[in-house]
Tab-separated table of C-alpha atoms in Angstrom:
chain	number	residue	atom	x	y	z
J	204	ASP	CA	43.293	102.786	-98.252
J	205	GLN	CA	45.989	105.206	-99.438
J	206	GLN	CA	46.149	104.177	-103.426
J	207	VAL	CA	49.252	106.612	-103.645
J	208	LYS	CA	51.302	106.395	-101.120
J	209	GLN	CA	54.581	108.616	-100.880
J	210	ASN	CA	56.329	106.539	-98.068
J	211	SER	CA	59.133	109.058	-97.010
J	212	PRO	CA	57.448	111.617	-95.286
J	213	SER	CA	60.688	113.904	-95.255
J	214	LEU	CA	63.441	114.150	-97.082
J	215	SER	CA	67.071	116.194	-96.674
J	216	VAL	CA	69.999	117.203	-99.195
J	217	GLN	CA	72.241	119.516	-99.827
J	218	GLU	CA	71.961	122.417	-102.875
J	219	GLY	CA	73.386	121.430	-106.073
J	220	ARG	CA	72.931	117.523	-105.095
J	221	ILE	CA	69.890	115.433	-106.297
J	222	SER	CA	66.632	114.972	-105.397
J	223	ILE	CA	64.587	111.891	-105.889
J	224	LEU	CA	61.034	112.116	-104.554
J	225	ASN	CA	59.109	108.276	-104.870
J	226	CYS	CA	55.725	107.740	-104.700
J	227	ASP	CA	54.089	104.238	-105.132
J	228	TYR	CA	50.242	103.228	-106.537
J	229	THR	CA	48.825	100.153	-106.263
J	230	ASN	CA	46.326	101.159	-109.204
J	231	SER	CA	46.865	99.435	-112.688
J	232	MET	CA	43.689	101.768	-113.702
J	233	PHE	CA	46.090	104.854	-113.448
J	234	ASP	CA	46.967	106.538	-116.719
J	235	TYR	CA	48.619	109.558	-115.969
J	236	PHE	CA	50.675	110.730	-112.819
J	237	LEU	CA	51.475	114.115	-112.196
J	238	TRP	CA	53.670	116.053	-109.695
J	239	TYR	CA	53.169	118.929	-107.243
J	240	LYS	CA	55.098	121.686	-105.393
J	241	LYS	CA	53.730	123.354	-101.812
J	242	TYR	CA	55.030	125.677	-99.832
J	243	PRO	CA	52.701	127.107	-97.198
J	244	ALA	CA	50.003	129.384	-97.424
J	245	GLU	CA	50.022	128.501	-101.067
J	246	GLY	CA	47.952	126.382	-103.107
J	247	PRO	CA	50.002	122.920	-104.810
J	248	THR	CA	51.647	124.263	-108.190
J	249	PHE	CA	52.462	121.810	-110.883
J	250	LEU	CA	55.135	120.265	-111.861
J	251	ILE	CA	55.706	117.834	-114.194
J	252	SER	CA	53.140	114.445	-115.458
J	253	ILE	CA	53.517	111.221	-116.904
J	254	SER	CA	50.806	109.531	-119.318
J	255	SER	CA	51.424	105.792	-118.075
J	256	ILE	CA	52.188	104.437	-121.610
J	257	LYS	CA	55.656	106.535	-120.939
J	258	ASP	CA	58.782	105.360	-119.193
J	259	LYS	CA	60.095	109.440	-118.356
J	260	ASN	CA	58.915	112.647	-119.229
J	261	GLU	CA	61.874	115.778	-118.172
J	262	ASP	CA	61.497	118.786	-117.555
J	263	GLY	CA	64.066	121.589	-117.254
J	264	ARG	CA	66.190	120.453	-113.755
J	265	PHE	CA	62.614	117.684	-113.293
J	266	THR	CA	62.697	114.668	-114.547
J	267	VAL	CA	59.761	111.988	-113.791
J	268	PHE	CA	60.525	107.494	-114.330
J	269	LEU	CA	57.475	105.644	-114.783
J	270	ASN	CA	58.019	101.807	-113.763
J	271	LYS	CA	54.915	100.336	-114.630
J	272	SER	CA	55.520	96.296	-113.232
J	273	ALA	CA	56.537	98.395	-110.088
J	274	LYS	CA	53.797	100.543	-110.021
J	275	HIS	CA	56.599	103.364	-108.594
J	276	LEU	CA	56.845	106.548	-109.374
J	277	SER	CA	60.281	109.189	-109.089
J	278	LEU	CA	60.697	112.051	-109.437
J	279	HIS	CA	64.829	113.373	-110.429
J	280	ILE	CA	65.360	117.023	-109.279
J	281	VAL	CA	68.722	118.034	-110.481
J	282	PRO	CA	70.677	120.331	-109.880
J	283	SER	CA	68.303	120.545	-105.988
J	284	GLN	CA	68.627	124.468	-104.956
J	285	PRO	CA	67.277	126.545	-101.583
J	286	GLY	CA	64.167	127.278	-103.270
J	287	ASP	CA	62.842	123.611	-104.246
J	288	SER	CA	62.133	123.466	-100.435
J	289	ALA	CA	58.429	122.626	-100.026
J	290	VAL	CA	56.234	119.542	-100.044
J	291	TYR	CA	55.780	117.198	-103.446
J	292	PHE	CA	52.896	115.768	-103.922
J	293	CYS	CA	52.803	112.855	-106.180
J	294	ALA	CA	49.452	112.897	-107.682
J	295	ALA	CA	46.899	109.962	-110.540
J	296	ARG	CA	44.265	109.256	-112.149
J	297	VAL	CA	42.286	107.034	-112.907
J	298	ALA	CA	41.236	105.922	-116.411
J	299	GLY	CA	38.786	106.516	-118.701
J	300	GLY	CA	35.505	107.961	-118.243
J	301	ALA	CA	34.507	112.270	-118.321
J	302	THR	CA	36.954	112.470	-114.365
J	303	ASN	CA	39.583	114.637	-114.062
J	304	LYS	CA	39.271	113.575	-110.086
J	305	LEU	CA	43.020	113.006	-108.995
J	306	ILE	CA	44.281	110.860	-106.214
J	307	PHE	CA	47.598	112.599	-103.799
J	308	GLY	CA	50.195	111.377	-101.853
J	309	THR	CA	49.928	112.359	-98.884
J	310	GLY	CA	53.554	114.484	-99.752
J	311	THR	CA	57.181	114.311	-99.157
J	312	LEU	CA	58.589	117.243	-96.998
J	313	LEU	CA	62.328	118.224	-98.821
J	314	ALA	CA	64.562	120.611	-97.275
J	315	VAL	CA	67.242	121.828	-99.583
J	316	GLN	CA	70.798	123.023	-97.260
J	317	PRO	CA	72.804	126.100	-98.832
M	244	LYS	CA	46.043	135.260	-117.625
M	245	ALA	CA	44.899	135.277	-114.538
M	246	GLY	CA	45.187	132.465	-111.463
M	247	VAL	CA	42.916	130.109	-110.171
M	248	THR	CA	40.810	133.269	-106.617
M	249	GLN	CA	39.318	131.829	-104.146
M	250	THR	CA	37.480	133.668	-101.605
M	251	PRO	CA	37.360	134.195	-98.774
M	252	ARG	CA	41.615	133.351	-98.067
M	253	TYR	CA	40.474	132.692	-94.594
M	254	LEU	CA	37.549	131.988	-92.857
M	255	ILE	CA	36.529	131.083	-88.973
M	256	LYS	CA	33.558	129.835	-88.192
M	257	THR	CA	31.863	127.807	-85.279
M	258	ARG	CA	30.341	124.121	-85.131
M	259	GLY	CA	27.352	124.223	-86.081
M	260	GLN	CA	26.987	126.850	-88.629
M	261	GLN	CA	27.362	126.577	-92.325
M	262	VAL	CA	30.203	128.304	-95.107
M	263	THR	CA	30.364	129.218	-98.554
M	264	LEU	CA	33.779	129.817	-100.259
M	265	SER	CA	34.355	130.856	-103.469
M	266	CYS	CA	36.647	129.724	-106.626
M	267	SER	CA	37.046	131.691	-110.320
M	268	PRO	CA	38.399	129.599	-112.017
M	269	ILE	CA	41.515	130.197	-115.496
M	270	SER	CA	39.428	131.713	-118.064
M	271	GLY	CA	38.848	129.278	-120.384
M	272	HIS	CA	38.595	126.114	-117.336
M	273	ARG	CA	35.385	123.949	-117.945
M	274	SER	CA	36.331	121.687	-115.131
M	275	VAL	CA	36.597	122.946	-111.404
M	276	SER	CA	37.060	120.641	-108.989
M	277	TRP	CA	37.259	120.695	-104.847
M	278	TYR	CA	39.816	119.389	-102.608
M	279	GLN	CA	40.590	119.164	-99.060
M	280	GLN	CA	43.370	119.192	-96.934
M	281	THR	CA	44.398	118.488	-93.330
M	282	PRO	CA	46.985	118.507	-91.491
M	283	GLY	CA	48.642	114.760	-92.036
M	284	GLN	CA	46.146	114.164	-95.089
M	285	GLY	CA	46.848	114.575	-98.252
M	286	LEU	CA	44.606	116.119	-100.240
M	287	GLN	CA	41.014	114.525	-100.532
M	288	PHE	CA	38.811	115.192	-103.589
M	289	LEU	CA	35.464	116.127	-102.562
M	290	PHE	CA	33.588	116.578	-106.541
M	291	GLU	CA	34.518	117.221	-109.916
M	292	TYR	CA	32.063	120.430	-111.870
M	293	PHE	CA	31.961	120.508	-115.166
M	294	SER	CA	29.825	122.896	-117.294
M	295	GLU	CA	27.680	123.301	-114.699
M	296	THR	CA	27.081	119.113	-113.829
M	297	GLN	CA	28.753	117.804	-110.761
M	298	ARG	CA	30.017	114.076	-112.347
M	299	ASN	CA	32.381	112.919	-110.018
M	300	LYS	CA	32.305	112.911	-105.642
M	301	GLY	CA	35.168	111.251	-103.350
M	302	ASN	CA	34.512	110.272	-99.966
M	303	PHE	CA	32.317	113.003	-98.288
M	304	PRO	CA	29.428	113.114	-96.412
M	305	GLY	CA	26.067	114.866	-96.987
M	306	ARG	CA	27.205	118.803	-96.103
M	307	PHE	CA	29.274	119.092	-98.100
M	308	SER	CA	27.925	120.601	-101.283
M	309	GLY	CA	28.967	122.497	-104.474
M	310	ARG	CA	28.193	123.783	-107.547
M	311	GLN	CA	29.338	125.575	-111.068
M	312	PHE	CA	27.740	127.972	-113.035
M	313	SER	CA	27.199	129.161	-116.525
M	314	ASN	CA	30.419	131.176	-116.298
M	315	SER	CA	32.651	128.145	-114.827
M	316	ARG	CA	32.466	130.060	-111.231
M	317	SER	CA	31.723	127.490	-108.849
M	318	GLU	CA	30.938	127.622	-104.913
M	319	MET	CA	30.895	124.463	-102.312
M	320	ASN	CA	28.711	124.384	-98.828
M	321	VAL	CA	29.813	122.951	-95.737
M	322	SER	CA	25.982	122.626	-93.353
M	323	THR	CA	26.333	121.883	-89.942
M	324	LEU	CA	30.288	122.407	-89.634
M	325	GLU	CA	32.110	120.239	-86.925
M	326	LEU	CA	35.381	120.582	-85.519
M	327	GLY	CA	37.184	118.173	-88.159
M	328	ASP	CA	36.461	119.808	-91.211
M	329	SER	CA	38.903	122.869	-90.070
M	330	ALA	CA	41.013	121.829	-93.137
M	331	LEU	CA	41.990	123.825	-95.770
M	332	TYR	CA	39.665	123.695	-98.624
M	333	LEU	CA	41.484	124.173	-102.438
M	334	CYS	CA	39.587	124.738	-105.891
M	335	ALA	CA	41.602	123.278	-108.957
M	336	SER	CA	40.339	123.761	-112.329
M	337	SER	CA	41.748	122.636	-116.245
M	338	LEU	CA	40.699	123.138	-119.466
M	339	VAL	CA	39.832	119.327	-120.420
M	340	ALA	CA	40.668	119.456	-123.888
M	341	ARG	CA	41.049	115.223	-125.149
M	342	GLY	CA	45.480	115.148	-125.555
M	343	LEU	CA	46.041	117.661	-123.624
M	344	GLY	CA	46.957	116.266	-120.455
M	345	TYR	CA	45.080	116.713	-117.223
M	346	GLU	CA	46.606	119.046	-115.324
M	347	GLN	CA	45.008	121.139	-112.643
M	348	TYR	CA	45.693	124.409	-111.458
M	349	PHE	CA	45.452	125.423	-107.517
M	350	GLY	CA	44.181	128.520	-106.105
M	351	PRO	CA	45.602	129.616	-102.965
M	352	GLY	CA	42.875	127.945	-101.545
M	353	THR	CA	40.353	129.125	-98.423
M	354	ARG	CA	41.770	128.379	-94.349
M	355	LEU	CA	38.831	127.286	-92.668
M	356	THR	CA	39.472	126.861	-88.658
M	357	VAL	CA	36.103	125.884	-86.266
M	358	THR	CA	35.846	126.940	-83.071
């Protein structure tokens, strides 16, 4: 049962344009969402996060939007740069308890064309 | 501040053997989590340790185990290796302090190949 889904395995965008990566979830008990970027042969790098009590969080070129009613999360990258080409994972944390367990989506490969 | 380190980076083992992977978290981080990444899959949660105690475990067989030491360093062990255990094993550490979010910071991973 995939609780966090990234339905687009890949996305291609022109340099300077906006990249929009999407993520859907099924568990209403998630209270925190995160985006990670991963290059080959490296561990994931934390990008940006959002609490379930917010609907938007911005950090430089990266903005995450959360639509709780639709159980949908998106990451906007503006403007996209060739160095943004990587696999992007969304992740979610189940509320409550002391656990720090994150549930990850399967990733979207972003290719930014020069 | 140094990041999360994992050793070894690459490992080749044969079926039936056992393996131990090591992780040193960011200084001051007391929570260490382990994940498995296989081709086409996202990251699958293995287990989390905090203050030397396992406080959550994923859906993996008992062949997968771990522990954490008093200095927060962690090891994971896989016994009786199977071909399907070939994967990238990632360790992540986090501060776990109220109000600071739940960001986890990953190491570079250990690439395990089982032949």
